[in-house]
Coordinates of C-alpha atoms in Angstrom, one line a residue:
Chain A
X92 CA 14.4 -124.3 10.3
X93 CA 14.6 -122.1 7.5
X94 CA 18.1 -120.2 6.9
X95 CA 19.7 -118.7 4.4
X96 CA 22.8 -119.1 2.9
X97 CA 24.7 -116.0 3.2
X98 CA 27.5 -117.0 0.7
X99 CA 24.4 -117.2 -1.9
X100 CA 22.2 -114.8 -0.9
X101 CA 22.3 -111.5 -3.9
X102 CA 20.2 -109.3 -1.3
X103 CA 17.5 -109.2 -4.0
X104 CA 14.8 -109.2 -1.3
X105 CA 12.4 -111.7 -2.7
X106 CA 12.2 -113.8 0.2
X107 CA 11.1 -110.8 2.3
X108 CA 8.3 -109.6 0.0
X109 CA 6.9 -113.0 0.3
X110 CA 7.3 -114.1 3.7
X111 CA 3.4 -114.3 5.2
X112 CA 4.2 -113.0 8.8
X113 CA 7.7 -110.7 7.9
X114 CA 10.4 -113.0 9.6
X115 CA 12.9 -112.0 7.2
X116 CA 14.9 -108.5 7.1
X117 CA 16.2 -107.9 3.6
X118 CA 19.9 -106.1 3.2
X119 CA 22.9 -107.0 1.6
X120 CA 22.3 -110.7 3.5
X121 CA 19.0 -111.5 4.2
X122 CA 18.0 -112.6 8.1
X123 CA 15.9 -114.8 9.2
X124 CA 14.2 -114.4 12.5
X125 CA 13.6 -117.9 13.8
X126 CA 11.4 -116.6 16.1
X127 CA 9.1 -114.9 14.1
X128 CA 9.3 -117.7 11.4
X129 CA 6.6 -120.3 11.2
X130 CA 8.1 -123.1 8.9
X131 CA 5.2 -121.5 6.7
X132 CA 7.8 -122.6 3.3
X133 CA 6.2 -119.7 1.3
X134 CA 9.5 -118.2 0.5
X135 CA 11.0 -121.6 -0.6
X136 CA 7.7 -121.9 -3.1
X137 CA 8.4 -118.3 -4.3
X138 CA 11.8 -119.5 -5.7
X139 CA 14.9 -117.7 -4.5
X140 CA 16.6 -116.7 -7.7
X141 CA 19.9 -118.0 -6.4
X142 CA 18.5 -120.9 -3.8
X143 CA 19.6 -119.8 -1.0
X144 CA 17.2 -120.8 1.0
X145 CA 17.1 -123.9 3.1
X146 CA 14.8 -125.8 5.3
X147 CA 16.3 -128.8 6.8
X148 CA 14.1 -131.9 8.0
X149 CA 12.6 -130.7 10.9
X150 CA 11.9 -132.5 14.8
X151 CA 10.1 -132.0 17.3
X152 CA 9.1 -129.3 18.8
X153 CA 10.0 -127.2 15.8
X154 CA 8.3 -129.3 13.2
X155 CA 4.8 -128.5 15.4
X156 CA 5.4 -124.7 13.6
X157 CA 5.8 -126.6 10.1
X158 CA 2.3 -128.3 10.7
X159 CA 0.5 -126.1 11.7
X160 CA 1.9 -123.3 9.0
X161 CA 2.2 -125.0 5.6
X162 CA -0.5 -125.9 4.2
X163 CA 1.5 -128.8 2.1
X164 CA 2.3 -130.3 5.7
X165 CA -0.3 -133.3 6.4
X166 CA -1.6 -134.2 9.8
X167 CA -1.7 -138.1 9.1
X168 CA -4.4 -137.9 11.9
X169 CA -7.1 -135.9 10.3
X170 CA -6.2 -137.0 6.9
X171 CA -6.9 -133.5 5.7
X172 CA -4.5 -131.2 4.1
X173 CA -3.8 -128.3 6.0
X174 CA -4.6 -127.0 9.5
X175 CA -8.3 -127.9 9.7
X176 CA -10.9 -130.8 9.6
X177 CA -13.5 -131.4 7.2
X178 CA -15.7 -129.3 9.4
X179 CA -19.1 -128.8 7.6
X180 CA -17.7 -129.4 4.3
X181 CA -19.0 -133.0 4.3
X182 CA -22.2 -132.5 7.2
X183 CA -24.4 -133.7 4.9
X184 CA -22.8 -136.8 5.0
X185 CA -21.4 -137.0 8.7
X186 CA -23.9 -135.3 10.5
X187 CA -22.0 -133.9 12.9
X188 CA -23.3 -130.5 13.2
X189 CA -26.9 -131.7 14.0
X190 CA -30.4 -129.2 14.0
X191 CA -30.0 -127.4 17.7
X192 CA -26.0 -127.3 17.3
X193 CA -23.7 -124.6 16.6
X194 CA -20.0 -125.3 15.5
X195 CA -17.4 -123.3 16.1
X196 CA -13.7 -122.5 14.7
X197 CA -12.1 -119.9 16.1
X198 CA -8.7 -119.7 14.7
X199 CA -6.1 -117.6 16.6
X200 CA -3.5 -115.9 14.1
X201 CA -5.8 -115.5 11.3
X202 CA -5.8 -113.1 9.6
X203 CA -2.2 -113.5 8.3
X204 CA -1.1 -112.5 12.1
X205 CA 0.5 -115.4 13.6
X206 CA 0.0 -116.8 17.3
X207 CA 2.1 -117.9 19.9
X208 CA 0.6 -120.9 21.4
X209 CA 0.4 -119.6 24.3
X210 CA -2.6 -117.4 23.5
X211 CA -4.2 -120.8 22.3
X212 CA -4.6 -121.9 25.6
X213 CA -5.8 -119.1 27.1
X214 CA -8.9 -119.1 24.4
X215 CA -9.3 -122.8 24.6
X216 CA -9.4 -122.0 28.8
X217 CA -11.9 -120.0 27.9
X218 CA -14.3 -121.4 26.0
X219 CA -14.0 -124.8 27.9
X220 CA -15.8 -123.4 30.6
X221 CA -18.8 -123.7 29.3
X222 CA -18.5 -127.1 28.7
X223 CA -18.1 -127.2 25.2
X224 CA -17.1 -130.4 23.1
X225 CA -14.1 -130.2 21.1
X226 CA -13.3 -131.5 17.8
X227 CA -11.9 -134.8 17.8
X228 CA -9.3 -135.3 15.0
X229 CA -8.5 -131.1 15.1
X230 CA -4.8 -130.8 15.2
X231 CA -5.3 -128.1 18.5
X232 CA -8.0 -130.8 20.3
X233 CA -4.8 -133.0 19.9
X234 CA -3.0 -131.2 22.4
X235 CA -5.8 -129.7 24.6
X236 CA -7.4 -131.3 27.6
X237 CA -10.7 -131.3 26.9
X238 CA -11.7 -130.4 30.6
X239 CA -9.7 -127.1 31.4
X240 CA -8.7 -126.2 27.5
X241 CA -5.3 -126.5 29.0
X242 CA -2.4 -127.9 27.2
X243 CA -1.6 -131.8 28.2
X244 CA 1.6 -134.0 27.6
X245 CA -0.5 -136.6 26.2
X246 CA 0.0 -135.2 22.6
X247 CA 0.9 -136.7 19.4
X248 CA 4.8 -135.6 20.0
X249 CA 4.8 -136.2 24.3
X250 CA 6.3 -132.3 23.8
X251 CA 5.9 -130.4 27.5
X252 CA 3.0 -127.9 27.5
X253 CA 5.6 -125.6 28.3
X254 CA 7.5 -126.3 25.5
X255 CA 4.0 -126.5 23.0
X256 CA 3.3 -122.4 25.1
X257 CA 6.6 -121.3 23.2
X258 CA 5.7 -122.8 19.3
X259 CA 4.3 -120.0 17.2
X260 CA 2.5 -120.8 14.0
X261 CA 0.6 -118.7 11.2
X262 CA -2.7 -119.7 12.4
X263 CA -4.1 -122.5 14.9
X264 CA -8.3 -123.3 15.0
X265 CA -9.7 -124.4 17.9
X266 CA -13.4 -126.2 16.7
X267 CA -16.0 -127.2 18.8
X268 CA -19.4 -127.2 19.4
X269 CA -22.2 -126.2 21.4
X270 CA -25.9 -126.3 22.2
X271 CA -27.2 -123.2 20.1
X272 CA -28.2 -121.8 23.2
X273 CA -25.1 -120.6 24.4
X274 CA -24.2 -118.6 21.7
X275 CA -24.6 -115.3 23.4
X276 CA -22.3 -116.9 26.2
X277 CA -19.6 -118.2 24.5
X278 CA -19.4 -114.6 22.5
X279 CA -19.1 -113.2 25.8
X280 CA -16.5 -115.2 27.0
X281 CA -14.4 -114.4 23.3
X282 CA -15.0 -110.6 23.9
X283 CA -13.4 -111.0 27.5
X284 CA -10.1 -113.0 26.0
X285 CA -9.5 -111.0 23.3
X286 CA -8.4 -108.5 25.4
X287 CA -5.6 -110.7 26.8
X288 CA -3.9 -111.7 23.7
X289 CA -1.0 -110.8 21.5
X290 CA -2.8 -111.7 18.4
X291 CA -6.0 -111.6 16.9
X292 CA -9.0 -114.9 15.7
X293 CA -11.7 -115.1 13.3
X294 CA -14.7 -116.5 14.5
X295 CA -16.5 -118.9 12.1
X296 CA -20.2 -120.5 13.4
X297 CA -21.4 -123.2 11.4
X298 CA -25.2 -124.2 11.7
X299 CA -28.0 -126.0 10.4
X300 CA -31.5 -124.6 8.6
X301 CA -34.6 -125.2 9.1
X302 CA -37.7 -123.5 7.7
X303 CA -35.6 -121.7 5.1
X304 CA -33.9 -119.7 7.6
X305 CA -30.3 -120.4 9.4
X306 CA -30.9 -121.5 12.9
X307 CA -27.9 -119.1 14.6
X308 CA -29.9 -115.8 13.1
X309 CA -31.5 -115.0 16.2
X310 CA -29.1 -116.3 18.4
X311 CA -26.7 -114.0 16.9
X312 CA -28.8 -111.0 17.1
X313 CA -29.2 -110.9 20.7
X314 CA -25.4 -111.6 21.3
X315 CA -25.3 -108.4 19.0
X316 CA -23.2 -109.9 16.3
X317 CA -23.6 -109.2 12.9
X318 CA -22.4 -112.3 10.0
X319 CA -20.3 -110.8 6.9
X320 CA -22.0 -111.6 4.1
X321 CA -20.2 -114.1 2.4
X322 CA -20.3 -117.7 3.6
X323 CA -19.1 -121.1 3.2
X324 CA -22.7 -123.4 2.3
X325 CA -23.0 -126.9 2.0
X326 CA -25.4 -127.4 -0.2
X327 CA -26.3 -131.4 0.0
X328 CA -25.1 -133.5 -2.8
X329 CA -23.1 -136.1 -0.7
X330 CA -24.5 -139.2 0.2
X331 CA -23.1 -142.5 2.2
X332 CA -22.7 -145.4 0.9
X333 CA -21.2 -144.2 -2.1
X334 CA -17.8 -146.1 -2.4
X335 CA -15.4 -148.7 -0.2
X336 CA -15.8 -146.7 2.8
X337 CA -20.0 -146.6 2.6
X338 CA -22.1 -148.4 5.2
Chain B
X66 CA -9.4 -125.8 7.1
X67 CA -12.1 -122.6 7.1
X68 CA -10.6 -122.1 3.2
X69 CA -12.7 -119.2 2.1
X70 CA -14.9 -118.4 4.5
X71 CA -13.1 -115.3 5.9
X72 CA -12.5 -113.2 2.9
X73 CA -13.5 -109.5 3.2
X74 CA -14.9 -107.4 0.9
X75 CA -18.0 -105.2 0.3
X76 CA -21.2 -107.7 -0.9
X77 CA -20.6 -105.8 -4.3
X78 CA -17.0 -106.7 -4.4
X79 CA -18.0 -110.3 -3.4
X80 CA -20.2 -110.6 -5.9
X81 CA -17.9 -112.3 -8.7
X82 CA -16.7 -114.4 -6.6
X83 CA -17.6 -117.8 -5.8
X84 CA -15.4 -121.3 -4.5
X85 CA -16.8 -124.9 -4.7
X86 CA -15.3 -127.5 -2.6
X87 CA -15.5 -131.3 -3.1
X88 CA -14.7 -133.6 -0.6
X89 CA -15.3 -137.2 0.3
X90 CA -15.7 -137.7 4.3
X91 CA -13.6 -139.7 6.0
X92 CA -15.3 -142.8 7.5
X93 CA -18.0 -142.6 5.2
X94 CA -17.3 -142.6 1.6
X95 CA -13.3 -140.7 1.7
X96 CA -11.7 -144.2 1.1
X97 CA -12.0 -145.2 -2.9
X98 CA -13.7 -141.6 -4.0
X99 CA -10.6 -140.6 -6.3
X100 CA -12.8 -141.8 -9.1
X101 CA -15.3 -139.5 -8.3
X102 CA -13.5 -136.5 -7.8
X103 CA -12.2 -136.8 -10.7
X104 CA -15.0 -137.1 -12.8
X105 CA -16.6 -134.2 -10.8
X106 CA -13.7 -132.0 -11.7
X107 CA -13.9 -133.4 -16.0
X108 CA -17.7 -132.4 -15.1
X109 CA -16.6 -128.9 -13.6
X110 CA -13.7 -127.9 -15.6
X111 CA -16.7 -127.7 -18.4
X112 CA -17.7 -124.2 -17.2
X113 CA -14.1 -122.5 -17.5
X114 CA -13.6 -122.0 -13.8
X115 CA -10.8 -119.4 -13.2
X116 CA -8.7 -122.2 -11.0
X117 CA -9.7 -125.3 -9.9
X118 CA -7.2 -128.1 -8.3
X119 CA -6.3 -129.5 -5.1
X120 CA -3.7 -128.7 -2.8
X121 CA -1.1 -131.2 -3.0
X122 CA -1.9 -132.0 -6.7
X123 CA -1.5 -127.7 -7.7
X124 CA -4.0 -125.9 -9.4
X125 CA -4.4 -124.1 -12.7
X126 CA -3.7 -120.9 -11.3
X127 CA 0.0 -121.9 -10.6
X128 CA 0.1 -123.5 -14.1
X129 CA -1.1 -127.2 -13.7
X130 CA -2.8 -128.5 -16.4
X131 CA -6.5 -129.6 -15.7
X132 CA -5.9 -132.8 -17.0
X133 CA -3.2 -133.3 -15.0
X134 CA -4.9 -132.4 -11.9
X135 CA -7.6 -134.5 -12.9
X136 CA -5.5 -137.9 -13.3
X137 CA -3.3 -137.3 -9.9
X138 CA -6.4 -136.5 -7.8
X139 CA -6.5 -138.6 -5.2
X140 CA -8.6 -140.2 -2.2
X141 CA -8.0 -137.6 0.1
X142 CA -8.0 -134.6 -2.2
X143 CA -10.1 -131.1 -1.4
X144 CA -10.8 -129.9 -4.8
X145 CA -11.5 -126.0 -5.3
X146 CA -13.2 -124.9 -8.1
X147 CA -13.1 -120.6 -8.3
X148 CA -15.9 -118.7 -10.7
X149 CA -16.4 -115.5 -10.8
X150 CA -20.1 -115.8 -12.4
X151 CA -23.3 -116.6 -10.7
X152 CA -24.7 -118.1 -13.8
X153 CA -21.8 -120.5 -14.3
X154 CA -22.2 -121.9 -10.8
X155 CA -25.4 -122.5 -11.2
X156 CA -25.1 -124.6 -14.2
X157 CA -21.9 -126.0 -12.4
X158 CA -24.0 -126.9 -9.5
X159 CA -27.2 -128.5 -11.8
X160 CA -24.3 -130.7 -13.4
X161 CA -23.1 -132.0 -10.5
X162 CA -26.7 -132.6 -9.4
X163 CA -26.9 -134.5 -12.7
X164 CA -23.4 -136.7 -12.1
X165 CA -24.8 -138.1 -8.8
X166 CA -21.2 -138.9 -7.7
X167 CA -22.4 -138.8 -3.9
X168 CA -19.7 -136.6 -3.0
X169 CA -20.3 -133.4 -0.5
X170 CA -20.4 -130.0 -2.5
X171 CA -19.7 -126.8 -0.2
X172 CA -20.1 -123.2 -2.7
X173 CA -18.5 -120.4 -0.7
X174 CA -20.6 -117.3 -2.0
X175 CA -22.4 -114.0 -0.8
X176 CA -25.4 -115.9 1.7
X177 CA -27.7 -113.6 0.1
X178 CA -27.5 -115.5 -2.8
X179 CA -27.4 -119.0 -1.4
X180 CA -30.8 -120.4 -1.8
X181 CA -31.4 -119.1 -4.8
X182 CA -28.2 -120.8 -6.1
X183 CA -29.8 -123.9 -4.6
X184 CA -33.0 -123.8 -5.8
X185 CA -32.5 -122.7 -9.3
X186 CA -29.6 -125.4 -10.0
X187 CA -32.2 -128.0 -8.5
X188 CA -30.3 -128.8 -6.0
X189 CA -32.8 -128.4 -3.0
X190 CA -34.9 -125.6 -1.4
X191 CA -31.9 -124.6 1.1
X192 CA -28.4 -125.4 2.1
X193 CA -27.5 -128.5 4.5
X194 CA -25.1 -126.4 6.5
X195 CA -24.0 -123.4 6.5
X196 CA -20.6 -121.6 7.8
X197 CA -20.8 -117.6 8.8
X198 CA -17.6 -115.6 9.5
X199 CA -18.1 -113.4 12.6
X200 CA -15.2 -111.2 11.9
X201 CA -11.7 -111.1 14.2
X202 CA -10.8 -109.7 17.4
X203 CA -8.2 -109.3 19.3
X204 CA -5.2 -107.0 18.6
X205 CA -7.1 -106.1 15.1
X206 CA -4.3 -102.9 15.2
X207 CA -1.6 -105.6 14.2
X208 CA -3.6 -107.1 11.3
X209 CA -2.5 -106.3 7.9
X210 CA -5.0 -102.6 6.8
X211 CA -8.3 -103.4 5.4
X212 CA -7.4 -102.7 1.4
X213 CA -4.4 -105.5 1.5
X214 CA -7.2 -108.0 3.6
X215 CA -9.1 -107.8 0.2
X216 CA -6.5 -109.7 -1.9
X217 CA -4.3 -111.4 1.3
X218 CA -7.5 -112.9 2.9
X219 CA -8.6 -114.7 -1.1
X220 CA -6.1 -117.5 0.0
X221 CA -7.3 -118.9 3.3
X222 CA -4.0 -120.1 4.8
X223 CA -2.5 -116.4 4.6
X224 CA 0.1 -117.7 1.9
X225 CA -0.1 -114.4 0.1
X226 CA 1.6 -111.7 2.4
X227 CA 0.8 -107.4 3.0
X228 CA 4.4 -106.8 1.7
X229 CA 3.3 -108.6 -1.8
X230 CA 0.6 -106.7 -2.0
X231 CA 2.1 -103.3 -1.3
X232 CA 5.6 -104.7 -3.4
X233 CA 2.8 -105.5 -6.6
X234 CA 0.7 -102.3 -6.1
X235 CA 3.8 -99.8 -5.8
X236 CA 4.8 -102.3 -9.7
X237 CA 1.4 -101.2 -11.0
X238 CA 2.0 -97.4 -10.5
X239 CA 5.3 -97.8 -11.6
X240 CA 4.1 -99.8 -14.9
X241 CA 6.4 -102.2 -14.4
X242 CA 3.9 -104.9 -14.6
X243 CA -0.3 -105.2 -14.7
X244 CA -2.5 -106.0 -12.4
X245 CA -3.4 -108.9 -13.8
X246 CA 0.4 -110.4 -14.2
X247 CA 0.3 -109.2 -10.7
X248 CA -2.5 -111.1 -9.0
X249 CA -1.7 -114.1 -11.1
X250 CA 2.0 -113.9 -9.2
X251 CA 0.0 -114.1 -6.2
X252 CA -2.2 -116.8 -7.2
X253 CA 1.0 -118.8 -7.2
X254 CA 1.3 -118.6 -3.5
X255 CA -2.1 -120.0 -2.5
X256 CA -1.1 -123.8 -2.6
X257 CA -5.0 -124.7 -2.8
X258 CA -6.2 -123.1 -6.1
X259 CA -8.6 -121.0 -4.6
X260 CA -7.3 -117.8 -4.8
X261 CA -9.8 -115.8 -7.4
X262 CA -7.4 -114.3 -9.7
X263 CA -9.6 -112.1 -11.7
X264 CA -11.2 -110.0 -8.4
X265 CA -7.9 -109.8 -7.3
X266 CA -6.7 -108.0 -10.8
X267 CA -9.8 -105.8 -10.1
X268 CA -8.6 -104.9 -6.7
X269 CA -5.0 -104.2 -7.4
X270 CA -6.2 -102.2 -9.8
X271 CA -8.3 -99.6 -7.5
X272 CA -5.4 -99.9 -4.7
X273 CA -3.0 -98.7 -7.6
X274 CA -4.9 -95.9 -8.6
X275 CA -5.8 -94.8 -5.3
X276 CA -3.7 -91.8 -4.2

């Protein structure tokens, strides 16, 4: 866990201005609230001016914060860096988000909140209700039962559910998918949780086109939502069959 | 990871800026694709992007070279590419089209502007996929205000913090340092390159001289 040496430490601040989710009280010493902190590594990037700051090898369950907070921390899994999947970024080549599908990532923490994992369940409870399919290869899906959205033992670290319920991290996305039909549903279900958490989540929909058009528009007019407009868009260029991998 | 997709800003403010993504997919053609990636990124970094690297290899905007990044690109690299020009992305996009390296190509962007992107750098008539932000809920009250969401939500994985953002803007009035020396401190934080530096100078700037 990140600590500081107090012997070092000049009181400058730094590390404070820095820190994503404000774990770290500047003064004369500065504190870190282990808490609060997420293994995120952002002050150790931003380069103490007297390194002070340490971060030890971390185990189990603590190093569950680190991976699901620093970006630079791999899930060998997904073979992905970072938090997610490759989501939509390679449909064109995957398929996975077919015509009549709508993805889903709805990432608890974000923006720049933080989440205790204990509000992940209660939206993965949530949306599995409706039957939805997780993400394999998603680092949450890896601790999820798929049937309840509850937490399960049989996770990549064997860590008790009530242990995973105490982890915090800076964000944690939840991805699945659905038939585009129940769209106005599952936004339904998202309004109702929303009200029992400590934190906030984005909700990102990923879907397919057809006839020029994006195949959620309607679906997301009659559940009364309105897109921002910017957007992530594949646009096509990958193929299979390009390299080792390639059927 | 959603990377760009939840940045906030008016569809004026959005307007300059624009993220490409390349990716090989794993199963399919991730194994063996450092090759291509990197000759997509010689074929990118043509068009003076404003960053462009991959997360574990660093990015321009934290001072990598771009040949650098280019050689140490590997198999299962996500490269970001940042513009802050339509046109450019366009011709980007036709080049790429031209390469033929197989490899997927995701352009974060106003969706307003997407097929036209598309169509004009003869890419196709409309996107594959597409990925919509529906906003955030929840205790919104505990989320950082809406003016420091414009710069902290540019780097995806919420490396850039509120306090640096009030800490740079407070700098600015003070004249201790500019906005651009400010945003490309932050730039440093984002770990995957695609953090647009320039909208960000244009930002700080406004927040700065707000009263």
């Amino acid at each position: 866990m990140v600590y500081i040496v107090r012997d070092l430490c000049v009181g400058c601040g730094k590390c404070a201005v820095y820190c994503p989710v404000q774990a770290i009280t500047p003064g004369e010493k500065a504190f870190v609230d282990q808490e609060k902190c997420v293994e995120c590594s952002t002050c150790i990037r931003a380069g103490c001016p007297v390194d002070a700051l340490r971060q030890p090898h971390l185990k189990p369950p603590r190093l569950v914060r680190k991976l699901f907070s620093d970006p630079l921390a791999r899930f060998d899994q997904t073979d992905v860096p970072g938090r997610g999947t490759e989501e939509m970024k390679t449909n064109d080549v995957t398929n996975n988000f077919d015509h009549g599908e709508v993805g889903w990532g709805v990432e608890l923490g974000r923006p720049g909140v933080s989440t205790k994992f204990v509000d992940v369940e209660k939206v993965a409870m949530a949306v599995a209700r409706h039957g939805v399919r997780f993400t394999d290869l998603n680092p949450v899906s890896m601790i999820l039962d798929y049937s309840t959205g509850r937490f399960t033992e049989d996770n990549p670290w064997k860590i008790d559910p009530s242990s995973i319920r105490r982890l915090r991290s800076l964000s944690a996305i939840i991805e699945f998918k659905t038939p585009i039909e129940k769209i106005p549903e599952v936004i339904g279900s998202l309004r109702e949780v929303s009200k029992e958490i400590d934190t906030v989540f984005s909700i990102g929909v990923i879907t397919r086109w057809s006839d020029g058009v994006m195949e959620v528009t309607s679906y997301l007019e009659s559940a009364g939502v309105e897109p921002r407009p910017n957007g992530k868009h594949n646009v096509g260029l990958g193929r299979r069959g390009y390299t080792q991998e390639g059927s | 990871m959603t990377h760009t997709l939840h940045r906030e800003g008016s569809e004026e403010s959005l307007r300059d800026d624009y993220v490409l993504v390349i990716t090989g997919a794993k199963g399919y053609n991730k194994k063996g694709c450092a090759p291509r990636l990197r000759e997509m990124m010689r074929v990118v970094s043509k068009f003076t992007p404003i960053n462009l690297g991959c997360m574990e290899v660093g990015n321009t905007g934290r001072g990598v070279p771009v040949s650098e990044i280019i050689r140490n690109a590997r198999n299962s690299d996500l490269v970001q590419v940042v513009f802050d020009d339509k046109e450019r992305v366009i011709e980007a996009l036709r080049a790429l089209k031209e390469a033929d390296q197989g490899i997927s190509v995701v352009v974060s962007c106003n969706n307003d502007d997407i097929v036209e992107i598309v169509r004009r750098a003869g890419v196709g008539e409309m996107p594959h996929t597409s990925n919509l932000s529906l906003g955030f809920m929840g205790k919104v009250e505990r989320a950082a205000s809406e003016d420091e969401r414009l710069i902290t939500t540019m780097c995806g994985h919420h490396m850039v913090s509120k306090s640096l953002v009030g800490h740079h803007v407070r700098r600015i009035r003070e004249g201790s340092t500019t906005p651009l020396e400010a945003a490309i401190d932050m730039s440093r934080q984002c770990t995957c390159g695609a953090f647009n530096t320039v909208r960000a100078a244009h930002i700080l700037e406004e927040l700065a001289n707000k009263e």
